[in-house]
PDB file of N, CA and C in Angstrom:
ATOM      1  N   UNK A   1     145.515 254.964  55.861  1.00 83.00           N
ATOM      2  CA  UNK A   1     145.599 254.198  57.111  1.00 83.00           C
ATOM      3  C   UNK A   1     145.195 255.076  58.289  1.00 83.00           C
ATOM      4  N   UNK A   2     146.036 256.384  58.217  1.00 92.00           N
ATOM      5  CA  UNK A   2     145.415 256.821  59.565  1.00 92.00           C
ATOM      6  C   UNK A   2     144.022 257.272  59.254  1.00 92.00           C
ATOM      7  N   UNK A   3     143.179 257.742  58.171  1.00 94.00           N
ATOM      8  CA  UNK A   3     141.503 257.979  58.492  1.00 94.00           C
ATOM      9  C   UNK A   3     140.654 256.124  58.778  1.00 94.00           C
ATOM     10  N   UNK A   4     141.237 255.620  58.279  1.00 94.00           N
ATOM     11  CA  UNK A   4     140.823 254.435  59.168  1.00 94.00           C
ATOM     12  C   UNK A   4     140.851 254.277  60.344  1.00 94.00           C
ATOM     13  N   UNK A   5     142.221 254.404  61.155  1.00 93.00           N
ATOM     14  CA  UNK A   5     142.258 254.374  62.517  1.00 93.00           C
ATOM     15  C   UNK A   5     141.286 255.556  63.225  1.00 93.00           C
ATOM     16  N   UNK A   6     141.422 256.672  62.549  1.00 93.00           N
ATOM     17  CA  UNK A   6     140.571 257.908  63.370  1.00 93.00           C
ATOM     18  C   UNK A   6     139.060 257.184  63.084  1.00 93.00           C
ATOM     19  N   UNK A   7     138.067 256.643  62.090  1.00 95.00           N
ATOM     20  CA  UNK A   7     137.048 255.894  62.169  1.00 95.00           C
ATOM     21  C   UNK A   7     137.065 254.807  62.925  1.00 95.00           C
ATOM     22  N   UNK A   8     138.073 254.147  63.230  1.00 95.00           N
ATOM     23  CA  UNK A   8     138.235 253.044  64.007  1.00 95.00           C
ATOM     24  C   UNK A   8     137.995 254.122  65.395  1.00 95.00           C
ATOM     25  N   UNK A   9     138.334 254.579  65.637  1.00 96.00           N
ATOM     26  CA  UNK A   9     138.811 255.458  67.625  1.00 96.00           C
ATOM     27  C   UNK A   9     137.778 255.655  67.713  1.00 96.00           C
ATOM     28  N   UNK A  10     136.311 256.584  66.926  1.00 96.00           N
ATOM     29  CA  UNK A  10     135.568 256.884  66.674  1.00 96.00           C
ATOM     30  C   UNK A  10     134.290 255.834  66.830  1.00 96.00           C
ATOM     31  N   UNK A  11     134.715 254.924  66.499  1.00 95.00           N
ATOM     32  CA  UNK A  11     133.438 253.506  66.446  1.00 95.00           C
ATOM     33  C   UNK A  11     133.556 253.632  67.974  1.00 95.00           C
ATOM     34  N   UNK A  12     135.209 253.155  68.790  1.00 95.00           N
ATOM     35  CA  UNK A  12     135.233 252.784  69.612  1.00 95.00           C
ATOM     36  C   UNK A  12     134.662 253.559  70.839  1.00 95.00           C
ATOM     37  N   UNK A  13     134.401 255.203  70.921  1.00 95.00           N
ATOM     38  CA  UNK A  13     133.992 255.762  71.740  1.00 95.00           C
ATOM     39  C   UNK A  13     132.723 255.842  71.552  1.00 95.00           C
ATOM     40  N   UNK A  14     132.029 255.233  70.666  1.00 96.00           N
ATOM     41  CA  UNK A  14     130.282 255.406  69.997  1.00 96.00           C
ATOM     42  C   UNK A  14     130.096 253.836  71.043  1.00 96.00           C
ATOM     43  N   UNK A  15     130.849 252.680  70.765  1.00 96.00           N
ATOM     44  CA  UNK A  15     130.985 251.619  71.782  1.00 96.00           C
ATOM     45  C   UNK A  15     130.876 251.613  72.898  1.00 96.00           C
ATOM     46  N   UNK A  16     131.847 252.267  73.622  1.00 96.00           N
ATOM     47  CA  UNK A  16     131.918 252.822  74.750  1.00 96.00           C
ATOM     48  C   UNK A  16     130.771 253.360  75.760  1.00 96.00           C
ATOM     49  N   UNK A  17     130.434 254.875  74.661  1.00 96.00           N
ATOM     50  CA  UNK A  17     129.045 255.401  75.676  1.00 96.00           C
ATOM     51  C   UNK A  17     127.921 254.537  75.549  1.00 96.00           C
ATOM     52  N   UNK A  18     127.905 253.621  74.295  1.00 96.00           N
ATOM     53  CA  UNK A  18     126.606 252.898  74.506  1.00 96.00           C
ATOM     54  C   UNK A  18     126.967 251.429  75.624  1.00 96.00           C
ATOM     55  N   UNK A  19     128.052 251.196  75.510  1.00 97.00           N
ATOM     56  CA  UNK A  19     128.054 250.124  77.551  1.00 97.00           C
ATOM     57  C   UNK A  19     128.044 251.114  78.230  1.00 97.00           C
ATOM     58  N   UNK A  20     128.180 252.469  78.592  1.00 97.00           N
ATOM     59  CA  UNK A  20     127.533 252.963  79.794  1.00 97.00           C
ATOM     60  C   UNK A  20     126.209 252.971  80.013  1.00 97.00           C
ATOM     61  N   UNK A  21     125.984 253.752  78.661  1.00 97.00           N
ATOM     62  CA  UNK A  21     123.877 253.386  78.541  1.00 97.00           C
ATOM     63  C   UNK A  21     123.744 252.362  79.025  1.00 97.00           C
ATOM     64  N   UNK A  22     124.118 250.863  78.553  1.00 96.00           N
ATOM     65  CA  UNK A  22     123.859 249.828  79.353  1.00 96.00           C
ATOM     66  C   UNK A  22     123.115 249.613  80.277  1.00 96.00           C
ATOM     67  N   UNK A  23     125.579 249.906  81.180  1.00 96.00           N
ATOM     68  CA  UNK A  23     125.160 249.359  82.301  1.00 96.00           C
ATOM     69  C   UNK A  23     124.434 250.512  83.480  1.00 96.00           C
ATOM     70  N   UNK A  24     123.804 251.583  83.022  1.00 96.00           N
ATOM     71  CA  UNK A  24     122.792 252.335  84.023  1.00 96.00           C
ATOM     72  C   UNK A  24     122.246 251.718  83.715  1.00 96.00           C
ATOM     73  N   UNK A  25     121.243 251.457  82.231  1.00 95.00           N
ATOM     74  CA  UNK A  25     120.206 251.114  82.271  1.00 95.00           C
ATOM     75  C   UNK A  25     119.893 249.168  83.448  1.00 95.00           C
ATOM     76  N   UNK A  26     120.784 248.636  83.564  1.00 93.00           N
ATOM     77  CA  UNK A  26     120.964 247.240  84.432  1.00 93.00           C
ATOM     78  C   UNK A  26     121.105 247.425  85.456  1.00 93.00           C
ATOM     79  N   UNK A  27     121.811 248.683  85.783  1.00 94.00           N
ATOM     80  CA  UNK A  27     121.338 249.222  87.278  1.00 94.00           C
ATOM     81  C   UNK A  27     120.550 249.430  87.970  1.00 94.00           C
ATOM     82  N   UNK A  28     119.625 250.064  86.983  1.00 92.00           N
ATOM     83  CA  UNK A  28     118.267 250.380  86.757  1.00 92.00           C
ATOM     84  C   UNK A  28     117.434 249.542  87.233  1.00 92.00           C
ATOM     85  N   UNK A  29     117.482 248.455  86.428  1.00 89.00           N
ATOM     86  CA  UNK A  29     116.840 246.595  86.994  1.00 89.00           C
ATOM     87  C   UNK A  29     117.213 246.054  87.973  1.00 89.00           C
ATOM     88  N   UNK A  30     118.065 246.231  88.549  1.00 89.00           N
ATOM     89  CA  UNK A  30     118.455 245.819  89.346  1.00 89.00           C
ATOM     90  C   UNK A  30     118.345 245.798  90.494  1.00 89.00           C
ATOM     91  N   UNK A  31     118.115 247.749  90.229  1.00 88.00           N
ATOM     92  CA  UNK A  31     117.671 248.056  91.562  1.00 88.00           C
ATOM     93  C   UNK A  31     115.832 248.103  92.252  1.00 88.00           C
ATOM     94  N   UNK A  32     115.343 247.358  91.006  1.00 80.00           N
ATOM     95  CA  UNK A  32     114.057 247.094  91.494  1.00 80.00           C
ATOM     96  C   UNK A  32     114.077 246.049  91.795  1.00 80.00           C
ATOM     97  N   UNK A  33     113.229 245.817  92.876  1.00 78.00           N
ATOM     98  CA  UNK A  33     112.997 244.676  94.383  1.00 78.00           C
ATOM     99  C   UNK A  33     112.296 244.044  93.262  1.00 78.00           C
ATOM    100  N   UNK A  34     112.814 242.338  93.018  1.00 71.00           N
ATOM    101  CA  UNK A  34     112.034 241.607  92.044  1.00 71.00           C
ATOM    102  C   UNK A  34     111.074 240.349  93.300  1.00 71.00           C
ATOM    103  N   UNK A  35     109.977 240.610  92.466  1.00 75.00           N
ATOM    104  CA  UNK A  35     109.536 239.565  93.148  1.00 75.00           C
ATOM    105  C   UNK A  35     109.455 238.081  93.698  1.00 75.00           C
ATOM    106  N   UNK A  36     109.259 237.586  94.646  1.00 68.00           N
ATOM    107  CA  UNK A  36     109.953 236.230  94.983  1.00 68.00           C
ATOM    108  C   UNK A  36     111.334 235.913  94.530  1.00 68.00           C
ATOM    109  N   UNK A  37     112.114 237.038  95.038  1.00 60.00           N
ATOM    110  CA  UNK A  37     113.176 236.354  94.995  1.00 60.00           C
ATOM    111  C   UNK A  37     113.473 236.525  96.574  1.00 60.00           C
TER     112      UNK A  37
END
């Protein structure tokens, strides 16, 4: 049970940094002036 949970904690911080990747990367878009809008 607990090497499950330590693979479980483990997924969850692999989760984690990839929504930061994200949300820079949407920042990213965001912060370009889109046209006609």
């Amino acid at each position: 049970a607990v090497l499950l949970w330590i693979k479980a904690k483990r997924d969850n911080m692999r989760l984690k940094s990839r929504l930061k990747v994200i949300e820079k990367e949407v920042e990213n878009l965001r912060s370009i002036p889109i046209k006609g809008d």
